[in-house]
Coordinates of C-alpha atoms and ligand atoms in Angstrom, one line a residue:
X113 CA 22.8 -14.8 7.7
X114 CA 24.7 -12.8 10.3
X115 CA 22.9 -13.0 13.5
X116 CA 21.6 -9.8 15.0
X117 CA 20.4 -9.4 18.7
X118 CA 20.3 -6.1 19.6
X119 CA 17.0 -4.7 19.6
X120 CA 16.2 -2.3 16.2
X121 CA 15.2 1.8 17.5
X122 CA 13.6 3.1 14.5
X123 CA 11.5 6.7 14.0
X124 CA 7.9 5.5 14.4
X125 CA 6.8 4.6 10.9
X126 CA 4.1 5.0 8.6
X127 CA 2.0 2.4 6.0
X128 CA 1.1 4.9 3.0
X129 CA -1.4 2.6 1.9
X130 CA -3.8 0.5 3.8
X131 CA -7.4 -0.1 3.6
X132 CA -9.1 0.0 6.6
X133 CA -12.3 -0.9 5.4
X134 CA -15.7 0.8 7.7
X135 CA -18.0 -0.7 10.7
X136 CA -17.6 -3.9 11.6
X137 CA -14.4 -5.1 9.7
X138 CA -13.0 -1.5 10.4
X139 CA -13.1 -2.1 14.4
X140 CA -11.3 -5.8 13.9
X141 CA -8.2 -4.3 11.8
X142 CA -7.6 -0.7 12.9
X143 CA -6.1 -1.8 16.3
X144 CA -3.5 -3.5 14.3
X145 CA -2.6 -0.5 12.1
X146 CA -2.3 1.9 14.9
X147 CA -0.3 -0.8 16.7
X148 CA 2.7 -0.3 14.2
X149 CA 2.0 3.3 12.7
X150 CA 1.3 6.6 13.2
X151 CA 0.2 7.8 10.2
X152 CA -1.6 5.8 7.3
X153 CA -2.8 6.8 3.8
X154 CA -6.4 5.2 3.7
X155 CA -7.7 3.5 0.3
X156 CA -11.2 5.1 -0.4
X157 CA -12.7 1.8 -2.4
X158 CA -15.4 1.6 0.1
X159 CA -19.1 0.6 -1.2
X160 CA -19.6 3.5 -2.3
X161 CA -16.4 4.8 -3.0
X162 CA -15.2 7.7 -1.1
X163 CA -15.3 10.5 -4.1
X164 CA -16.2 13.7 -2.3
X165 CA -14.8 15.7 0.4
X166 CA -18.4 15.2 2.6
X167 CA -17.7 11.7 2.1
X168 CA -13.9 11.0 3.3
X169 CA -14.1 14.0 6.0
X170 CA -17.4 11.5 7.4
X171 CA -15.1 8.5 6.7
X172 CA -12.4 10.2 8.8
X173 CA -14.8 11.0 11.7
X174 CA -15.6 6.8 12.0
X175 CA -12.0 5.7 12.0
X176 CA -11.2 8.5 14.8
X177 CA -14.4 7.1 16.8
X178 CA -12.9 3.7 16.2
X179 CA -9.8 4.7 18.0
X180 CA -9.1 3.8 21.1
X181 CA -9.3 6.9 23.9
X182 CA -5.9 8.7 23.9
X183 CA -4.7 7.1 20.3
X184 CA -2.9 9.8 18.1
X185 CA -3.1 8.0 15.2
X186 CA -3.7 10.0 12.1
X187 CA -5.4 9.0 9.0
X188 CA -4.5 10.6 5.6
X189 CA -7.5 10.6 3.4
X190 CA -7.8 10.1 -0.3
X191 CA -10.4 10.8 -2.8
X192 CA -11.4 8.2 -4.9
X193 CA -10.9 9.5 -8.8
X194 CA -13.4 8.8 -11.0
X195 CA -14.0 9.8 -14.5
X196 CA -16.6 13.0 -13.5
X197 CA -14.2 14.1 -10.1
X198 CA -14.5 18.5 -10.6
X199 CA -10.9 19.6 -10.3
X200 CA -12.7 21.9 -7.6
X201 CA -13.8 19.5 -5.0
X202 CA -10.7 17.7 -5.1
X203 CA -8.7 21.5 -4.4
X204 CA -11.1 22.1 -1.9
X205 CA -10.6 19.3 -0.2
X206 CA -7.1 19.4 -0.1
X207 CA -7.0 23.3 1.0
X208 CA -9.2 21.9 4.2
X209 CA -6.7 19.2 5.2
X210 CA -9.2 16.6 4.3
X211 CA -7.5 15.1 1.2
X212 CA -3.8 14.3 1.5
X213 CA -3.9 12.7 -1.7
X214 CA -6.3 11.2 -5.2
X215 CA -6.2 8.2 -5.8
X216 CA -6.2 5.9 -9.3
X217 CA -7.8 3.2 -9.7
X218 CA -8.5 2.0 -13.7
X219 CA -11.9 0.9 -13.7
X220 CA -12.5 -3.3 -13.3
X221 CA -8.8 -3.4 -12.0
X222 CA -9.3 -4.5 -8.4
X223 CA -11.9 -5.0 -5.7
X224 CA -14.4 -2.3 -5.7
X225 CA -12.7 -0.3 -8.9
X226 CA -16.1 -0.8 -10.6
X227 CA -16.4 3.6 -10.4
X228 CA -12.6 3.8 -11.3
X229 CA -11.4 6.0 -14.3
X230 CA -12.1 4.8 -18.1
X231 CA -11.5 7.6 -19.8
X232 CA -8.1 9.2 -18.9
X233 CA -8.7 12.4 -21.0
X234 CA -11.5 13.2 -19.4
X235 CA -9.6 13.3 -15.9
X236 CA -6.8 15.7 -17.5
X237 CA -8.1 19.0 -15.7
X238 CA -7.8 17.0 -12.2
X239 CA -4.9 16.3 -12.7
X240 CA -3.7 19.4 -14.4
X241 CA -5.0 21.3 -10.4
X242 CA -3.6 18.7 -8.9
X243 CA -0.2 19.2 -10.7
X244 CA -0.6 23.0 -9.8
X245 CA -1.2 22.3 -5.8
X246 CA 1.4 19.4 -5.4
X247 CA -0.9 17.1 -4.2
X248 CA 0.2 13.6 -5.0
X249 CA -1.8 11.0 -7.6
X250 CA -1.5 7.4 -6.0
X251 CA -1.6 5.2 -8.7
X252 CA -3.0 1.5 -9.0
X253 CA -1.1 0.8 -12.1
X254 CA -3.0 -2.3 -13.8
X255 CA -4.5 -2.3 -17.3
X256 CA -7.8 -3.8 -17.5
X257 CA -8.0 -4.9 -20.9
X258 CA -8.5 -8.5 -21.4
X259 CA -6.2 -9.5 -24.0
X260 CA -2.9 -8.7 -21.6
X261 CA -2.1 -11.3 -19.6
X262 CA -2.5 -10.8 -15.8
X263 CA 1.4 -11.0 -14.8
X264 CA 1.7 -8.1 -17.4
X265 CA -0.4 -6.1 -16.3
X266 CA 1.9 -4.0 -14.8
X267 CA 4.4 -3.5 -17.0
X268 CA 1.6 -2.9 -19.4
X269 CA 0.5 0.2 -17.5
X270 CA 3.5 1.8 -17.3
X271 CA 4.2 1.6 -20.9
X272 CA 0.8 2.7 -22.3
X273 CA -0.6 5.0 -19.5
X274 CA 2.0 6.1 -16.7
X275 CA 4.8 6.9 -19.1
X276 CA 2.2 9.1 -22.1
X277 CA 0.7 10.4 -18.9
X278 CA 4.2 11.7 -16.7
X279 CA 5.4 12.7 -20.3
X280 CA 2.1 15.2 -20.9
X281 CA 2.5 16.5 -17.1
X282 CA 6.1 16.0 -15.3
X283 CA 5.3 18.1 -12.6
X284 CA 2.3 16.3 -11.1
X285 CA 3.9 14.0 -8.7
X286 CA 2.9 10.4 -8.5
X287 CA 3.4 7.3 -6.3
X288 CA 2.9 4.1 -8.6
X289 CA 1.6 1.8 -5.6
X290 CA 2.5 -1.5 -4.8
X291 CA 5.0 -2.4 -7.3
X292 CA 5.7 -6.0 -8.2
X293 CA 7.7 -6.0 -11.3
X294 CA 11.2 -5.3 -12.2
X295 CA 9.8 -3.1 -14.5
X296 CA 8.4 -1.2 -12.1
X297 CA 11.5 -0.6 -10.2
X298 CA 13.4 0.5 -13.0
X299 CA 11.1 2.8 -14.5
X300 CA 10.8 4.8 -10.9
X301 CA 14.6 4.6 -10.6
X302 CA 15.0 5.9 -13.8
X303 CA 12.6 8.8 -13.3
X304 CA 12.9 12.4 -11.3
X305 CA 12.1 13.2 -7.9
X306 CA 8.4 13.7 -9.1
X307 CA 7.8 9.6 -9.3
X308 CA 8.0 7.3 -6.3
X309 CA 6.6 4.0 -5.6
X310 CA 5.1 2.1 -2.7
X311 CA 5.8 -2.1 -1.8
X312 CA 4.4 -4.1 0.2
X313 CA 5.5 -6.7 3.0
X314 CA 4.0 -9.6 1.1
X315 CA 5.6 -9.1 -2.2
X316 CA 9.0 -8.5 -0.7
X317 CA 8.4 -12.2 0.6
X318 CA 6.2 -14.0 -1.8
X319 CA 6.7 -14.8 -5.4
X320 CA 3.8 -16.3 -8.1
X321 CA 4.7 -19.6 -7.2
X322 CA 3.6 -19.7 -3.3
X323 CA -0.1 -18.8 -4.6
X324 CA 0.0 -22.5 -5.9
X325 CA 2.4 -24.3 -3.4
X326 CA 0.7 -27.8 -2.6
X327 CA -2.6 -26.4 -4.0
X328 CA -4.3 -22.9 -4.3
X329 CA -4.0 -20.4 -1.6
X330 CA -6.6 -18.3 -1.8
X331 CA -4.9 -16.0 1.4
X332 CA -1.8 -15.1 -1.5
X333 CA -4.1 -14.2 -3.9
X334 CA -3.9 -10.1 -4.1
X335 CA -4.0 -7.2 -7.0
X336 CA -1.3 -7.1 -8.4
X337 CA -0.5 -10.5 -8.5
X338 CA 2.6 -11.6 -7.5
X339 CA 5.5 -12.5 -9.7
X340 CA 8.5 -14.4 -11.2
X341 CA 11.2 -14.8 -8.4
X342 CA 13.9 -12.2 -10.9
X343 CA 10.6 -9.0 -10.0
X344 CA 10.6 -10.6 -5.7
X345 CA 14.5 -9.9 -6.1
X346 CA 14.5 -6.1 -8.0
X347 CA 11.7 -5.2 -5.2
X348 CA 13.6 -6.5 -2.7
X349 CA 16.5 -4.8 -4.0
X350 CA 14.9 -1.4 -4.6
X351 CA 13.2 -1.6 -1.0
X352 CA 16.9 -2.0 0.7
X353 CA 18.5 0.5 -1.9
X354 CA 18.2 3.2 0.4
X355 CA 16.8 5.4 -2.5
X356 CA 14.1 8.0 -1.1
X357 CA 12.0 6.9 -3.6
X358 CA 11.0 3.4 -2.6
X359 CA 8.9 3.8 0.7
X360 CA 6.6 1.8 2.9
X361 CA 2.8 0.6 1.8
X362 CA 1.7 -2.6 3.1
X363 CA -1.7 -2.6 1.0
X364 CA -3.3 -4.4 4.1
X365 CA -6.0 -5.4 2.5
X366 CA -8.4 -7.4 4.8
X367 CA -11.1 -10.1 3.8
X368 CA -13.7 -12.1 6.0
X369 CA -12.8 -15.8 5.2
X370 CA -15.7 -16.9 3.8
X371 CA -15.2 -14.6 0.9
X372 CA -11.2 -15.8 0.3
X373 CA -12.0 -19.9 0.8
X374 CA -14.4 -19.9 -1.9
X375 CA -15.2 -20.6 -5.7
X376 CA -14.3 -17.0 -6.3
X377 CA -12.5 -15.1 -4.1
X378 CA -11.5 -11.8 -3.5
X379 CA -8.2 -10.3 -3.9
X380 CA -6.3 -9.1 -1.0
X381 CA -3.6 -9.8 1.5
X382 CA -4.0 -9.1 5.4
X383 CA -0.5 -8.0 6.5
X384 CA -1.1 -5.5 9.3
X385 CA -0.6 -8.0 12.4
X386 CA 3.1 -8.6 11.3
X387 CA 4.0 -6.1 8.5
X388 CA 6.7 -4.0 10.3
X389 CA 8.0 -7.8 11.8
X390 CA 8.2 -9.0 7.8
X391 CA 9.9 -6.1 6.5
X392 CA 12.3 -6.5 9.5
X393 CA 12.8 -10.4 8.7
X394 CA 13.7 -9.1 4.7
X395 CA 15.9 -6.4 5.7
X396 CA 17.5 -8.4 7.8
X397 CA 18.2 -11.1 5.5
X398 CA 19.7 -8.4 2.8
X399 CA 21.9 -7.2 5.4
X400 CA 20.8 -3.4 5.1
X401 CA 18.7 -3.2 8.8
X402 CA 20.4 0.2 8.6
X403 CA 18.4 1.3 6.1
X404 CA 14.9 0.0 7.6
X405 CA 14.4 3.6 9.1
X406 CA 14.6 5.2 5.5
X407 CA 12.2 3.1 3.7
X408 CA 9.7 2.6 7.0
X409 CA 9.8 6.5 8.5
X410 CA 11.7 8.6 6.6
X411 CA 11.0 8.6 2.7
X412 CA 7.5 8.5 2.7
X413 CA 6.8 11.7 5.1
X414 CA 9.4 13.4 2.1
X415 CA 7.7 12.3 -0.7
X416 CA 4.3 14.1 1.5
X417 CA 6.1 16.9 2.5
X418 CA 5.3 15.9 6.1
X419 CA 7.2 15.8 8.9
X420 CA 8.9 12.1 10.1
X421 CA 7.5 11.2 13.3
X422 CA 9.0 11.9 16.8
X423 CA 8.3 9.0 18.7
X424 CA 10.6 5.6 18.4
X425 CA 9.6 2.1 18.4
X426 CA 11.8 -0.8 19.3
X427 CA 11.8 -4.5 17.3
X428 CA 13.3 -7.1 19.7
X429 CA 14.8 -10.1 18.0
X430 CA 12.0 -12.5 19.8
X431 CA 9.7 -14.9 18.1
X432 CA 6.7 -14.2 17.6
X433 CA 3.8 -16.8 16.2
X434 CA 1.2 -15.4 13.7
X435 CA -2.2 -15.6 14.9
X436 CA -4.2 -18.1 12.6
X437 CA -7.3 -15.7 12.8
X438 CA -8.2 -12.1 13.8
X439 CA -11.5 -11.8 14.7
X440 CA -14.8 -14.4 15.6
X441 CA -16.8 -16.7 12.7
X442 CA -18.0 -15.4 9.9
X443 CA -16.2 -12.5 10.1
X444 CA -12.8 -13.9 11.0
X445 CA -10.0 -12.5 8.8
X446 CA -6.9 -14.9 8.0
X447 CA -3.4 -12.8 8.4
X448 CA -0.5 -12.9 6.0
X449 CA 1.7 -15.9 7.7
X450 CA -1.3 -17.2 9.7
X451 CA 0.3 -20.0 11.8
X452 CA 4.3 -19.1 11.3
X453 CA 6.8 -17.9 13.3
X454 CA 8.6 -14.4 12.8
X455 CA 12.2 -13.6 14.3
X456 CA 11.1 -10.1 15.0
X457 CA 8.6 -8.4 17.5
X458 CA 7.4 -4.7 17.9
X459 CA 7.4 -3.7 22.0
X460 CA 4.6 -1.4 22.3
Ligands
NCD1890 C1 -7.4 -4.4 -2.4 C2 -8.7 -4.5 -1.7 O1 -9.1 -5.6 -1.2 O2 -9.4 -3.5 -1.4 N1 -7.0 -5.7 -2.8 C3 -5.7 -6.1 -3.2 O3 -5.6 -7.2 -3.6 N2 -4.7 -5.3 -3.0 C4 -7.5 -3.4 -3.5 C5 -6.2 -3.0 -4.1 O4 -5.5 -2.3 -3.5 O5 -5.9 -3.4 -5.3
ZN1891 ZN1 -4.6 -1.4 -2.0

């Protein structure tokens, strides 16, 4: 691997998709999102799920009184789609700047997808407005039945809802989140403008295997599941391709311990201490740290029809040691890494 001191100067980035949970949990993680981005798309699974515009305009008011005094940090709501969203709260919500986006989740996929969509006709004139106003669907792209086996689930989706679905509407525009599959990077490179897709830090670095290295590791275990070695390789491919569609998403997804080290544990990967360091580290090793920018600050705010972000931030080729816990007892969260040692560092 060619060895590369200079510092990295990128555009500030943004993660267009991170939960960022509420109260007690949402104090512990934000400081860590804010210390990498300027923007975030927040997940609305919250218990309840954030389904109205009174609910993720509330939601937005705690995570700005969360900030610290002078942050400018902004938070991109979504609205949670279930199967009885009105087309007109979801318009309305978008025409007010409170809704930046809807997102999918098919019900029983993931953690708290219990209100999620069953019955995709019945979300049609949704996504018909939605179509009409350009608003972007964020998709969780899992079937949920049974019988398919969990490392298909995927491809699965794409096949049996995603494509039937783009087919019967090609102008609503769509990010199929956190991809893991090979699949999944084909089908978005062979499709328009109208189709992009989100990856994660965590599945640029981990394949299936790691989740049972020397016994279980519960602290690997997220939705999707991570795959074969041939899908780490396409996403790692697709993420350094340079192609506008592949963007940043870290799907921070953060846990107290007690419910990962245990009989059964939630799904969910806590990247945001290190994520911009990781993506570094993997851009770094497929020689294309010229195309960092693009995927981290430049593609996503195109796919939103937002502006990039002024500001720079500098990575300094420094190690930098994982901390092996965020956050006191009970409550403690266990990063992505915990313990390691990363090549880069963000200054701030
Ligand atoms: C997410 C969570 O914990 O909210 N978990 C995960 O494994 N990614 C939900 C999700 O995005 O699927
Ligand atoms: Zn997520």
């Amino acid at each position: 691997m060619p060895e590369n001191i200079d510092p990295i100067t990128l555009r500030r980035p943004d993660d267009w998709h991170v939960h960022l949970r509420d109260g007690v949990m949402l104090a512990a993680v934000l400081p860590f999102t804010i210390r990498q981005f300027a923007r975030a798309i927040v997940m609305p699974n919250l218990v309840p799920p954030v389904a109205d515009v009174a609910a993720a305009y509330a939601y937005r008011e705690r995570i700005r009184a969360a900030l610290p005094l002078g942050s400018d940090f902004a938070p991109l709501m979504t609205c949670y789609l279930t199967d009885t969203t009105e087309p007109e709260e979801v318009a309305r919500g978008y025409e007010k700047g409170v809704f930046t986006a809807v997102k999918l989740y098919p019900a029983w996929a993931t953690t708290n997808s219990a209100f999620g969509v069953i019955d995709y006709d019945r979300i049609t004139p949704v996504l018909e407005c939605m179509a009409g106003l350009g608003m972007p669907l964020l998709i969780h792209g899992e079937v949920t039945d049974p019988e398919v086996d969990v490392f298909d689930r995927e491809s699965v989706f794409i096949d049996r809802v995603l494509d039937p679905l783009r087919r019967r509407l090609p102008e609503l525009r769509i990010v199929l989140e956190h991809i893991t599959t090979k699949e999944a990077v084909d089908y978005v490179t062979s499709a328009g403008p109208n189709l992009a897709a989100t990856i994660t830090a965590h599945h640029l670095v981990i394949n299936r295997n790691a989740i049972f290295a020397g016994g279980i590791r519960p602290h690997l275990y997220c939705l999707p599941i991570a795959k074969r070695e041939k899908h780490r390789l396409a996403l790692r491919r697709a993420a350094t391709s340079g192609d506008e569609r592949f963007f940043l998403g870290t799907d921070s997804a953060p846990h107290a311990f007690p419910t990962k080290e245990t009989a059964c544990g939630c799904a969910g990967i806590f990247t945001a201490p290190c994520a911009l360091e990781i993506y570094a580290e993997v851009f770094e090793e497929e020689a294309a740290l010229d195309r960092l920018e693009a995927f981290a600050s430049l593609n996503g705010p195109q796919f939103y029809r937002l502006p990039p972000n002024d500001a720079r931030i500098t990575l300094r080729r420094e190690s930098f040691t994982v901390p092996q816990r965020i956050g006191e007892g009970d409550r403690a969260v266990v990063p992505f890494r915990a313990g390691e040692t990363l090549r880069w560092r963000l200054q701030v």
